């Protein structure tokens, strides 16, 4: 299949038309995700949750069949597909574009064939075959920075200059994708909060979001993560909603294009209030 013009992809269209950051609602079809593991592990519960997030106003859904939390064990590819595809098939006609959060080229290909509009790859399409899986389609892609791999990434993250290194990595991944035939307009980048980073690294990257946005539209994923727990003193992910919404607003103010969140309704309300107080015309 040849690449279509970037404009035809619904995520690209939504990004171009946005007046506020797009809200990407997370659907984890897993037993071990750090916040909601096990709650939506079966297809019926995941589909119901996806519809709830659509009703709450999600602009994009992000379906994941493998947890990438620190220490997570890899999921066999067949199992990941068996988790994601039935949910994708159930929600692809909803009018809300569907992203699939996967590191595996075979899952990418199956998801794109089944109607996914975006691939969200915490490995930034570095797995052999991943760039090719996306290049021959009109899909959008999120390239995320991660140091190491989920099982061990939080053991000893190390940077000389985290902002410079993450920026250089994302710039190089953008160029690799473009060289492989992925239109620049289809690419979104993400510094990867919590992925092989210490607390101070996450804070430095959060403060540099507006500089990163010069490279490509930026996706920010703070939702319920440990950095929110550190900042608020909330040990349980269940108690991190207010902190997560505050971080989402911070990202919005820094020019983030997509906010990846567990809590769509709360995030949308916060954005609506923020926008009106900023004085944007209705
Ligand atoms: N965070 C998680 C998973 N995927 N993708 C992007 N682009 N950015 C992120 O920050 C990001 C991501 C971790 O969150 P979650 O999916 O809720 O947890 P788990 O990986 O445990 O399923």
PDB file of C-alpha atoms and ligand atoms in Angstrom:
ATOM      1  CA  UNK A   1       0.000   0.000   0.000  1.00  0.00           C
ATOM      2  CA  UNK A   2       1.352   3.459  -0.876  1.00  0.00           C
ATOM      3  CA  UNK A   3       1.344   6.350   1.611  1.00  0.00           C
ATOM      4  CA  UNK A   4      -1.658   8.596   1.244  1.00  0.00           C
ATOM      5  CA  UNK A   5      -1.319  12.323   1.849  1.00  0.00           C
ATOM      6  CA  UNK A   6      -0.972  13.014   5.551  1.00  0.00           C
ATOM      7  CA  UNK A   7      -4.189  15.049   5.506  1.00  0.00           C
ATOM      8  CA  UNK A   8      -6.338  11.941   5.112  1.00  0.00           C
ATOM      9  CA  UNK A   9      -5.440  10.573   8.534  1.00  0.00           C
ATOM     10  CA  UNK A  10      -8.058  11.540  11.154  1.00  0.00           C
ATOM     11  CA  UNK A  11      -5.474  12.225  13.862  1.00  0.00           C
ATOM     12  CA  UNK A  12      -3.609  14.567  11.507  1.00  0.00           C
ATOM     13  CA  UNK A  13      -6.892  16.320  10.701  1.00  0.00           C
ATOM     14  CA  UNK A  14      -7.816  16.634  14.377  1.00  0.00           C
ATOM     15  CA  UNK A  15      -4.364  18.014  15.214  1.00  0.00           C
ATOM     16  CA  UNK A  16      -4.646  20.601  12.461  1.00  0.00           C
ATOM     17  CA  UNK A  17      -8.108  21.708  13.578  1.00  0.00           C
ATOM     18  CA  UNK A  18      -7.549  21.708  17.337  1.00  0.00           C
ATOM     19  CA  UNK A  19      -8.206  24.754  19.469  1.00  0.00           C
ATOM     20  CA  UNK A  20      -7.160  22.874  22.585  1.00  0.00           C
ATOM     21  CA  UNK A  21      -4.872  19.885  23.078  1.00  0.00           C
ATOM     22  CA  UNK A  22      -6.516  16.651  21.982  1.00  0.00           C
ATOM     23  CA  UNK A  23      -7.475  14.388  24.867  1.00  0.00           C
ATOM     24  CA  UNK A  24      -6.343  10.801  24.352  1.00  0.00           C
ATOM     25  CA  UNK A  25      -8.218   8.369  26.606  1.00  0.00           C
ATOM     26  CA  UNK A  26      -6.272   5.346  27.835  1.00  0.00           C
ATOM     27  CA  UNK A  27      -7.802   1.866  27.566  1.00  0.00           C
ATOM     28  CA  UNK A  28      -5.504  -0.705  29.175  1.00  0.00           C
ATOM     29  CA  UNK A  29      -6.584  -4.242  28.254  1.00  0.00           C
ATOM     30  CA  UNK A  30      -4.124  -5.704  30.724  1.00  0.00           C
ATOM     31  CA  UNK A  31      -3.941  -7.360  34.106  1.00  0.00           C
ATOM     32  CA  UNK A  32      -0.892  -5.458  35.329  1.00  0.00           C
ATOM     33  CA  UNK A  33      -1.049  -1.785  34.282  1.00  0.00           C
ATOM     34  CA  UNK A  34       0.236   0.490  37.023  1.00  0.00           C
ATOM     35  CA  UNK A  35      -3.060   2.292  37.646  1.00  0.00           C
ATOM     36  CA  UNK A  36      -5.955   0.279  36.257  1.00  0.00           C
ATOM     37  CA  UNK A  37      -4.430  -3.184  35.739  1.00  0.00           C
ATOM     38  CA  UNK A  38      -7.133  -5.863  35.758  1.00  0.00           C
ATOM     39  CA  UNK A  39     -10.097  -3.483  35.596  1.00  0.00           C
ATOM     40  CA  UNK A  40     -10.482  -3.707  31.820  1.00  0.00           C
ATOM     41  CA  UNK A  41      -8.612  -6.941  31.160  1.00  0.00           C
ATOM     42  CA  UNK A  42     -11.506  -8.662  29.411  1.00  0.00           C
ATOM     43  CA  UNK A  43     -12.876  -7.427  26.102  1.00  0.00           C
ATOM     44  CA  UNK A  44     -16.354  -6.589  27.418  1.00  0.00           C
ATOM     45  CA  UNK A  45     -15.060  -4.394  30.224  1.00  0.00           C
ATOM     46  CA  UNK A  46     -12.535  -2.717  27.915  1.00  0.00           C
ATOM     47  CA  UNK A  47     -15.163  -1.982  25.255  1.00  0.00           C
ATOM     48  CA  UNK A  48     -17.520  -0.529  27.867  1.00  0.00           C
ATOM     49  CA  UNK A  49     -14.683   1.626  29.216  1.00  0.00           C
ATOM     50  CA  UNK A  50     -13.785   2.807  25.696  1.00  0.00           C
ATOM     51  CA  UNK A  51     -17.399   3.854  25.099  1.00  0.00           C
ATOM     52  CA  UNK A  52     -17.410   5.665  28.442  1.00  0.00           C
ATOM     53  CA  UNK A  53     -14.300   7.618  27.449  1.00  0.00           C
ATOM     54  CA  UNK A  54     -15.901   8.476  24.088  1.00  0.00           C
ATOM     55  CA  UNK A  55     -18.997   9.738  25.926  1.00  0.00           C
ATOM     56  CA  UNK A  56     -16.730  11.833  28.155  1.00  0.00           C
ATOM     57  CA  UNK A  57     -15.330  13.511  25.036  1.00  0.00           C
ATOM     58  CA  UNK A  58     -12.122  11.665  24.163  1.00  0.00           C
ATOM     59  CA  UNK A  59     -10.615  12.906  20.893  1.00  0.00           C
ATOM     60  CA  UNK A  60      -8.537   9.734  20.468  1.00  0.00           C
ATOM     61  CA  UNK A  61      -8.562   6.345  22.202  1.00  0.00           C
ATOM     62  CA  UNK A  62      -5.267   4.614  22.994  1.00  0.00           C
ATOM     63  CA  UNK A  63      -5.622   0.828  23.292  1.00  0.00           C
ATOM     64  CA  UNK A  64      -2.839  -1.087  25.008  1.00  0.00           C
ATOM     65  CA  UNK A  65      -2.460  -4.841  25.453  1.00  0.00           C
ATOM     66  CA  UNK A  66       0.923  -4.808  27.202  1.00  0.00           C
ATOM     67  CA  UNK A  67       1.828  -2.857  30.307  1.00  0.00           C
ATOM     68  CA  UNK A  68       5.059  -0.869  30.015  1.00  0.00           C
ATOM     69  CA  UNK A  69       5.188   0.119  33.674  1.00  0.00           C
ATOM     70  CA  UNK A  70       8.599  -0.274  35.340  1.00  0.00           C
ATOM     71  CA  UNK A  71       9.289  -3.965  35.905  1.00  0.00           C
ATOM     72  CA  UNK A  72       6.483  -5.178  33.623  1.00  0.00           C
ATOM     73  CA  UNK A  73       6.979  -8.561  31.988  1.00  0.00           C
ATOM     74  CA  UNK A  74       6.663  -8.716  28.182  1.00  0.00           C
ATOM     75  CA  UNK A  75       3.399 -10.162  26.819  1.00  0.00           C
ATOM     76  CA  UNK A  76       3.501 -12.796  24.030  1.00  0.00           C
ATOM     77  CA  UNK A  77       2.529 -11.175  20.736  1.00  0.00           C
ATOM     78  CA  UNK A  78      -0.433 -13.495  20.105  1.00  0.00           C
ATOM     79  CA  UNK A  79      -1.799 -12.600  23.510  1.00  0.00           C
ATOM     80  CA  UNK A  80      -1.324  -8.866  22.894  1.00  0.00           C
ATOM     81  CA  UNK A  81      -3.228  -9.142  19.596  1.00  0.00           C
ATOM     82  CA  UNK A  82      -5.989 -11.191  21.206  1.00  0.00           C
ATOM     83  CA  UNK A  83      -6.427  -8.429  23.786  1.00  0.00           C
ATOM     84  CA  UNK A  84      -6.343  -5.430  21.451  1.00  0.00           C
ATOM     85  CA  UNK A  85      -8.040  -6.483  18.221  1.00  0.00           C
ATOM     86  CA  UNK A  86     -11.553  -7.276  19.537  1.00  0.00           C
ATOM     87  CA  UNK A  87     -11.683  -3.910  21.294  1.00  0.00           C
ATOM     88  CA  UNK A  88     -10.403  -2.114  18.207  1.00  0.00           C
ATOM     89  CA  UNK A  89     -13.010  -3.832  16.062  1.00  0.00           C
ATOM     90  CA  UNK A  90     -15.758  -2.850  18.503  1.00  0.00           C
ATOM     91  CA  UNK A  91     -14.866   0.843  18.641  1.00  0.00           C
ATOM     92  CA  UNK A  92     -13.413   1.620  15.208  1.00  0.00           C
ATOM     93  CA  UNK A  93     -16.795   2.757  13.864  1.00  0.00           C
ATOM     94  CA  UNK A  94     -17.393   5.207  16.702  1.00  0.00           C
ATOM     95  CA  UNK A  95     -16.004   8.219  14.855  1.00  0.00           C
ATOM     96  CA  UNK A  96     -13.188   8.615  17.379  1.00  0.00           C
ATOM     97  CA  UNK A  97      -9.792   7.673  15.927  1.00  0.00           C
ATOM     98  CA  UNK A  98      -8.088   4.726  17.597  1.00  0.00           C
ATOM     99  CA  UNK A  99      -4.405   4.566  18.489  1.00  0.00           C
ATOM    100  CA  UNK A 100      -2.739   1.297  19.438  1.00  0.00           C
ATOM    101  CA  UNK A 101       0.039   1.389  22.023  1.00  0.00           C
ATOM    102  CA  UNK A 102       2.476  -1.318  20.956  1.00  0.00           C
ATOM    103  CA  UNK A 103       6.188  -1.976  20.443  1.00  0.00           C
ATOM    104  CA  UNK A 104       5.694  -4.945  18.137  1.00  0.00           C
ATOM    105  CA  UNK A 105       5.652  -4.674  14.331  1.00  0.00           C
ATOM    106  CA  UNK A 106       3.289  -7.646  13.933  1.00  0.00           C
ATOM    107  CA  UNK A 107       0.780  -6.045  16.284  1.00  0.00           C
ATOM    108  CA  UNK A 108       1.201  -2.715  14.456  1.00  0.00           C
ATOM    109  CA  UNK A 109       0.443  -4.349  11.115  1.00  0.00           C
ATOM    110  CA  UNK A 110      -2.602  -6.201  12.454  1.00  0.00           C
ATOM    111  CA  UNK A 111      -3.903  -3.062  14.178  1.00  0.00           C
ATOM    112  CA  UNK A 112      -3.479  -0.904  11.081  1.00  0.00           C
ATOM    113  CA  UNK A 113      -5.184  -3.543   8.925  1.00  0.00           C
ATOM    114  CA  UNK A 114      -8.062  -3.542  11.433  1.00  0.00           C
ATOM    115  CA  UNK A 115      -8.537   0.239  11.234  1.00  0.00           C
ATOM    116  CA  UNK A 116      -6.193   1.854  13.770  1.00  0.00           C
ATOM    117  CA  UNK A 117      -5.406   5.467  12.821  1.00  0.00           C
ATOM    118  CA  UNK A 118      -2.285   5.813  14.952  1.00  0.00           C
ATOM    119  CA  UNK A 119       0.532   3.721  16.361  1.00  0.00           C
ATOM    120  CA  UNK A 120       1.835   4.825  19.750  1.00  0.00           C
ATOM    121  CA  UNK A 121       5.239   3.218  20.210  1.00  0.00           C
ATOM    122  CA  UNK A 122       7.170   3.650  23.457  1.00  0.00           C
ATOM    123  CA  UNK A 123      10.143   2.308  21.491  1.00  0.00           C
ATOM    124  CA  UNK A 124       9.899   5.028  18.792  1.00  0.00           C
ATOM    125  CA  UNK A 125       9.749   2.500  15.907  1.00  0.00           C
ATOM    126  CA  UNK A 126      13.279   1.212  16.706  1.00  0.00           C
ATOM    127  CA  UNK A 127      12.282  -2.476  16.639  1.00  0.00           C
ATOM    128  CA  UNK A 128      13.335  -4.019  13.310  1.00  0.00           C
ATOM    129  CA  UNK A 129      10.349  -3.939  10.970  1.00  0.00           C
ATOM    130  CA  UNK A 130       8.450  -1.289  12.929  1.00  0.00           C
ATOM    131  CA  UNK A 131       9.180   1.679  10.651  1.00  0.00           C
ATOM    132  CA  UNK A 132       8.187  -0.412   7.639  1.00  0.00           C
ATOM    133  CA  UNK A 133       4.940  -1.467   9.323  1.00  0.00           C
ATOM    134  CA  UNK A 134       3.893   2.188   9.566  1.00  0.00           C
ATOM    135  CA  UNK A 135       5.572   3.647   6.464  1.00  0.00           C
ATOM    136  CA  UNK A 136       3.377   1.884   3.943  1.00  0.00           C
ATOM    137  CA  UNK A 137       0.170   3.268   5.452  1.00  0.00           C
ATOM    138  CA  UNK A 138      -1.315   6.694   6.147  1.00  0.00           C
ATOM    139  CA  UNK A 139      -1.231   6.176   9.936  1.00  0.00           C
ATOM    140  CA  UNK A 140      -0.007   8.709  12.459  1.00  0.00           C
ATOM    141  CA  UNK A 141       2.715   7.659  14.827  1.00  0.00           C
ATOM    142  CA  UNK A 142       3.844   8.722  18.283  1.00  0.00           C
ATOM    143  CA  UNK A 143       7.600   8.353  18.790  1.00  0.00           C
ATOM    144  CA  UNK A 144       8.402   8.152  22.501  1.00  0.00           C
ATOM    145  CA  UNK A 145      11.771   8.382  24.248  1.00  0.00           C
ATOM    146  CA  UNK A 146      12.648   5.563  26.630  1.00  0.00           C
ATOM    147  CA  UNK A 147      16.026   4.792  28.167  1.00  0.00           C
ATOM    148  CA  UNK A 148      16.438   1.013  28.455  1.00  0.00           C
ATOM    149  CA  UNK A 149      13.389  -1.249  28.403  1.00  0.00           C
ATOM    150  CA  UNK A 150      10.420  -1.492  30.761  1.00  0.00           C
ATOM    151  CA  UNK A 151      11.638  -4.469  32.819  1.00  0.00           C
ATOM    152  CA  UNK A 152      14.776  -2.636  34.009  1.00  0.00           C
ATOM    153  CA  UNK A 153      14.460   1.027  32.940  1.00  0.00           C
ATOM    154  CA  UNK A 154      14.021   2.488  36.427  1.00  0.00           C
ATOM    155  CA  UNK A 155      16.966   0.622  37.956  1.00  0.00           C
ATOM    156  CA  UNK A 156      19.622   3.236  37.160  1.00  0.00           C
ATOM    157  CA  UNK A 157      18.588   5.868  34.639  1.00  0.00           C
ATOM    158  CA  UNK A 158      21.506   8.126  33.765  1.00  0.00           C
ATOM    159  CA  UNK A 159      21.882  11.298  31.707  1.00  0.00           C
ATOM    160  CA  UNK A 160      24.543  13.979  31.328  1.00  0.00           C
ATOM    161  CA  UNK A 161      21.904  16.413  30.017  1.00  0.00           C
ATOM    162  CA  UNK A 162      18.465  14.837  29.881  1.00  0.00           C
ATOM    163  CA  UNK A 163      16.795  17.563  27.824  1.00  0.00           C
ATOM    164  CA  UNK A 164      19.563  17.666  25.212  1.00  0.00           C
ATOM    165  CA  UNK A 165      19.709  13.869  24.962  1.00  0.00           C
ATOM    166  CA  UNK A 166      15.955  13.341  24.676  1.00  0.00           C
ATOM    167  CA  UNK A 167      15.675  16.173  22.138  1.00  0.00           C
ATOM    168  CA  UNK A 168      18.512  14.749  20.026  1.00  0.00           C
ATOM    169  CA  UNK A 169      16.996  11.261  20.199  1.00  0.00           C
ATOM    170  CA  UNK A 170      13.558  12.448  19.089  1.00  0.00           C
ATOM    171  CA  UNK A 171      15.028  14.604  16.297  1.00  0.00           C
ATOM    172  CA  UNK A 172      16.980  11.593  15.013  1.00  0.00           C
ATOM    173  CA  UNK A 173      13.908   9.343  15.159  1.00  0.00           C
ATOM    174  CA  UNK A 174      11.875  11.930  13.220  1.00  0.00           C
ATOM    175  CA  UNK A 175      14.554  11.991  10.519  1.00  0.00           C
ATOM    176  CA  UNK A 176      14.732   8.171  10.394  1.00  0.00           C
ATOM    177  CA  UNK A 177      10.965   7.997   9.919  1.00  0.00           C
ATOM    178  CA  UNK A 178      10.974  10.654   7.206  1.00  0.00           C
ATOM    179  CA  UNK A 179      13.821   8.861   5.407  1.00  0.00           C
ATOM    180  CA  UNK A 180      11.706   5.698   5.480  1.00  0.00           C
ATOM    181  CA  UNK A 181       8.765   7.478   3.849  1.00  0.00           C
ATOM    182  CA  UNK A 182       6.662   8.602   6.821  1.00  0.00           C
ATOM    183  CA  UNK A 183       5.377  12.106   6.112  1.00  0.00           C
ATOM    184  CA  UNK A 184       6.509  14.642   8.741  1.00  0.00           C
ATOM    185  CA  UNK A 185       2.882  15.660   9.262  1.00  0.00           C
ATOM    186  CA  UNK A 186       2.052  12.177  10.591  1.00  0.00           C
ATOM    187  CA  UNK A 187       4.638  12.301  13.381  1.00  0.00           C
ATOM    188  CA  UNK A 188       4.034  13.153  17.050  1.00  0.00           C
ATOM    189  CA  UNK A 189       6.797  13.034  19.681  1.00  0.00           C
ATOM    190  CA  UNK A 190       6.825  12.330  23.410  1.00  0.00           C
ATOM    191  CA  UNK A 191       9.643  12.701  25.978  1.00  0.00           C
ATOM    192  CA  UNK A 192       8.332   9.619  27.793  1.00  0.00           C
ATOM    193  CA  UNK A 193       7.662  10.657  31.381  1.00  0.00           C
ATOM    194  CA  UNK A 194       8.687   7.851  33.735  1.00  0.00           C
ATOM    195  CA  UNK A 195      10.402   5.762  31.080  1.00  0.00           C
ATOM    196  CA  UNK A 196      13.982   5.393  32.323  1.00  0.00           C
ATOM    197  CA  UNK A 197      13.942   8.730  34.134  1.00  0.00           C
ATOM    198  CA  UNK A 198      14.530   9.980  37.645  1.00  0.00           C
ATOM    199  CA  UNK A 199      12.143  12.476  39.217  1.00  0.00           C
ATOM    200  CA  UNK A 200      14.443  15.386  38.360  1.00  0.00           C
ATOM    201  CA  UNK A 201      14.696  14.186  34.751  1.00  0.00           C
ATOM    202  CA  UNK A 202      10.897  14.176  34.453  1.00  0.00           C
ATOM    203  CA  UNK A 203      10.686  17.688  35.871  1.00  0.00           C
ATOM    204  CA  UNK A 204      13.383  19.009  33.527  1.00  0.00           C
ATOM    205  CA  UNK A 205      11.572  17.466  30.550  1.00  0.00           C
ATOM    206  CA  UNK A 206       8.216  18.850  31.655  1.00  0.00           C
ATOM    207  CA  UNK A 207       9.782  22.309  31.730  1.00  0.00           C
ATOM    208  CA  UNK A 208      11.132  21.845  28.204  1.00  0.00           C
ATOM    209  CA  UNK A 209       7.882  20.788  26.500  1.00  0.00           C
ATOM    210  CA  UNK A 210       7.524  24.059  24.614  1.00  0.00           C
ATOM    211  CA  UNK A 211      11.052  23.730  23.218  1.00  0.00           C
ATOM    212  CA  UNK A 212      10.333  20.142  22.120  1.00  0.00           C
ATOM    213  CA  UNK A 213       7.168  21.292  20.361  1.00  0.00           C
ATOM    214  CA  UNK A 214       9.383  23.039  17.815  1.00  0.00           C
ATOM    215  CA  UNK A 215      10.329  19.600  16.428  1.00  0.00           C
ATOM    216  CA  UNK A 216       6.810  18.131  16.090  1.00  0.00           C
ATOM    217  CA  UNK A 217       3.476  18.095  17.924  1.00  0.00           C
ATOM    218  CA  UNK A 218       4.098  16.821  21.457  1.00  0.00           C
ATOM    219  CA  UNK A 219       2.142  14.173  23.355  1.00  0.00           C
ATOM    220  CA  UNK A 220       2.379  14.432  27.151  1.00  0.00           C
ATOM    221  CA  UNK A 221       1.617  11.460  29.397  1.00  0.00           C
ATOM    222  CA  UNK A 222       1.676  12.416  33.069  1.00  0.00           C
ATOM    223  CA  UNK A 223      -1.535  10.712  34.079  1.00  0.00           C
ATOM    224  CA  UNK A 224      -1.324   9.196  37.582  1.00  0.00           C
ATOM    225  CA  UNK A 225       2.414   8.551  37.227  1.00  0.00           C
ATOM    226  CA  UNK A 226       4.897   8.364  40.069  1.00  0.00           C
ATOM    227  CA  UNK A 227       6.177  11.915  39.504  1.00  0.00           C
ATOM    228  CA  UNK A 228       2.650  13.114  40.371  1.00  0.00           C
ATOM    229  CA  UNK A 229       2.801  10.910  43.449  1.00  0.00           C
ATOM    230  CA  UNK A 230       6.125  12.455  44.495  1.00  0.00           C
ATOM    231  CA  UNK A 231       4.882  16.012  43.952  1.00  0.00           C
ATOM    232  CA  UNK A 232       1.642  15.491  45.869  1.00  0.00           C
ATOM    233  CA  UNK A 233       2.741  12.931  48.433  1.00  0.00           C
ATOM    234  CA  UNK A 234       0.032  10.580  47.151  1.00  0.00           C
ATOM    235  CA  UNK A 235       1.319   7.021  47.274  1.00  0.00           C
ATOM    236  CA  UNK A 236      -1.749   5.449  45.685  1.00  0.00           C
ATOM    237  CA  UNK A 237      -2.422   6.045  41.987  1.00  0.00           C
ATOM    238  CA  UNK A 238      -6.115   6.276  42.941  1.00  0.00           C
ATOM    239  CA  UNK A 239      -5.375   9.556  44.750  1.00  0.00           C
ATOM    240  CA  UNK A 240      -3.524  11.270  41.902  1.00  0.00           C
ATOM    241  CA  UNK A 241      -6.408  12.686  39.838  1.00  0.00           C
ATOM    242  CA  UNK A 242      -6.055  16.334  40.877  1.00  0.00           C
ATOM    243  CA  UNK A 243      -2.284  16.258  40.467  1.00  0.00           C
ATOM    244  CA  UNK A 244      -2.656  14.654  37.038  1.00  0.00           C
ATOM    245  CA  UNK A 245      -5.114  17.300  35.879  1.00  0.00           C
ATOM    246  CA  UNK A 246      -2.748  20.037  37.084  1.00  0.00           C
ATOM    247  CA  UNK A 247       0.077  18.463  35.076  1.00  0.00           C
ATOM    248  CA  UNK A 248      -2.167  18.191  32.018  1.00  0.00           C
ATOM    249  CA  UNK A 249      -2.930  21.910  32.242  1.00  0.00           C
ATOM    250  CA  UNK A 250       0.756  22.663  32.594  1.00  0.00           C
ATOM    251  CA  UNK A 251       1.408  20.641  29.432  1.00  0.00           C
ATOM    252  CA  UNK A 252      -1.398  22.452  27.635  1.00  0.00           C
ATOM    253  CA  UNK A 253       0.115  25.783  28.572  1.00  0.00           C
ATOM    254  CA  UNK A 254       3.486  24.586  27.247  1.00  0.00           C
ATOM    255  CA  UNK A 255       1.907  23.833  23.892  1.00  0.00           C
ATOM    256  CA  UNK A 256       1.331  20.067  24.138  1.00  0.00           C
ATOM    257  CA  UNK A 257      -0.799  18.809  21.253  1.00  0.00           C
ATOM    258  CA  UNK A 258      -2.115  15.606  22.839  1.00  0.00           C
ATOM    259  CA  UNK A 259      -2.723  14.792  26.513  1.00  0.00           C
ATOM    260  CA  UNK A 260      -2.702  11.045  27.233  1.00  0.00           C
ATOM    261  CA  UNK A 261      -4.955  10.550  30.259  1.00  0.00           C
ATOM    262  CA  UNK A 262      -6.936   8.002  32.240  1.00  0.00           C
ATOM    263  CA  UNK A 263      -9.529  10.641  33.188  1.00  0.00           C
ATOM    264  CA  UNK A 264     -11.071  12.208  30.112  1.00  0.00           C
ATOM    265  CA  UNK A 265     -14.006  14.101  31.663  1.00  0.00           C
ATOM    266  CA  UNK A 266     -11.922  15.763  34.381  1.00  0.00           C
ATOM    267  CA  UNK A 267      -9.219  16.745  31.904  1.00  0.00           C
ATOM    268  CA  UNK A 268     -11.725  18.204  29.444  1.00  0.00           C
ATOM    269  CA  UNK A 269     -13.421  20.240  32.172  1.00  0.00           C
ATOM    270  CA  UNK A 270     -10.070  21.628  33.277  1.00  0.00           C
ATOM    271  CA  UNK A 271      -9.148  22.545  29.695  1.00  0.00           C
ATOM    272  CA  UNK A 272     -12.510  24.272  29.167  1.00  0.00           C
ATOM    273  CA  UNK A 273     -12.064  26.420  32.273  1.00  0.00           C
ATOM    274  CA  UNK A 274      -8.443  27.185  31.443  1.00  0.00           C
ATOM    275  CA  UNK A 275      -9.282  28.225  27.892  1.00  0.00           C
ATOM    276  CA  UNK A 276     -12.079  30.547  28.949  1.00  0.00           C
ATOM    277  CA  UNK A 277      -9.967  32.161  31.626  1.00  0.00           C
ATOM    278  CA  UNK A 278      -7.187  32.657  29.118  1.00  0.00           C
ATOM    279  CA  UNK A 279      -9.754  34.568  27.106  1.00  0.00           C
ATOM    280  CA  UNK A 280      -9.963  32.583  23.899  1.00  0.00           C
ATOM    281  CA  UNK A 281     -13.085  33.503  21.937  1.00  0.00           C
ATOM    282  CA  UNK A 282     -15.858  30.926  21.831  1.00  0.00           C
TER     283      UNK A 282
HETATM  284  N1  LIG B   1       2.774   5.936  29.265  1.00  0.00           N
HETATM  285  C1  LIG B   1       2.340   4.680  29.433  1.00  0.00           C
HETATM  286  C2  LIG B   1       2.072   3.854  28.335  1.00  0.00           C
HETATM  287  N2  LIG B   1       2.215   4.314  27.078  1.00  0.00           N
HETATM  288  N3  LIG B   1       2.738   6.079  25.607  1.00  0.00           N
HETATM  289  C3  LIG B   1       3.145   7.336  25.419  1.00  0.00           C
HETATM  290  N4  LIG B   1       3.277   7.813  24.171  1.00  0.00           N
HETATM  291  N5  LIG B   1       3.434   8.166  26.468  1.00  0.00           N
HETATM  292  C4  LIG B   1       3.326   7.767  27.751  1.00  0.00           C
HETATM  293  O1  LIG B   1       3.634   8.564  28.668  1.00  0.00           O
HETATM  294  C5  LIG B   1       2.911   6.418  28.001  1.00  0.00           C
HETATM  295  C6  LIG B   1       2.614   5.592  26.877  1.00  0.00           C
HETATM  296  C7  LIG B   1       2.152   4.168  30.825  1.00  0.00           C
HETATM  297  O2  LIG B   1       0.825   4.408  31.235  1.00  0.00           O
HETATM  298  P1  LIG B   1      -0.320   3.295  31.226  1.00  0.00           P
HETATM  299  O3  LIG B   1      -0.622   2.852  29.840  1.00  0.00           O
HETATM  300  O4  LIG B   1      -1.487   3.794  31.994  1.00  0.00           O
HETATM  301  O5  LIG B   1       0.301   2.126  32.057  1.00  0.00           O
HETATM  302  P2  LIG B   1       0.842   0.692  31.677  1.00  0.00           P
HETATM  303  O6  LIG B   1       2.000   0.868  30.739  1.00  0.00           O
HETATM  304  O7  LIG B   1       1.243   0.098  33.003  1.00  0.00           O
HETATM  305  O8  LIG B   1      -0.262  -0.081  31.008  1.00  0.00           O
END
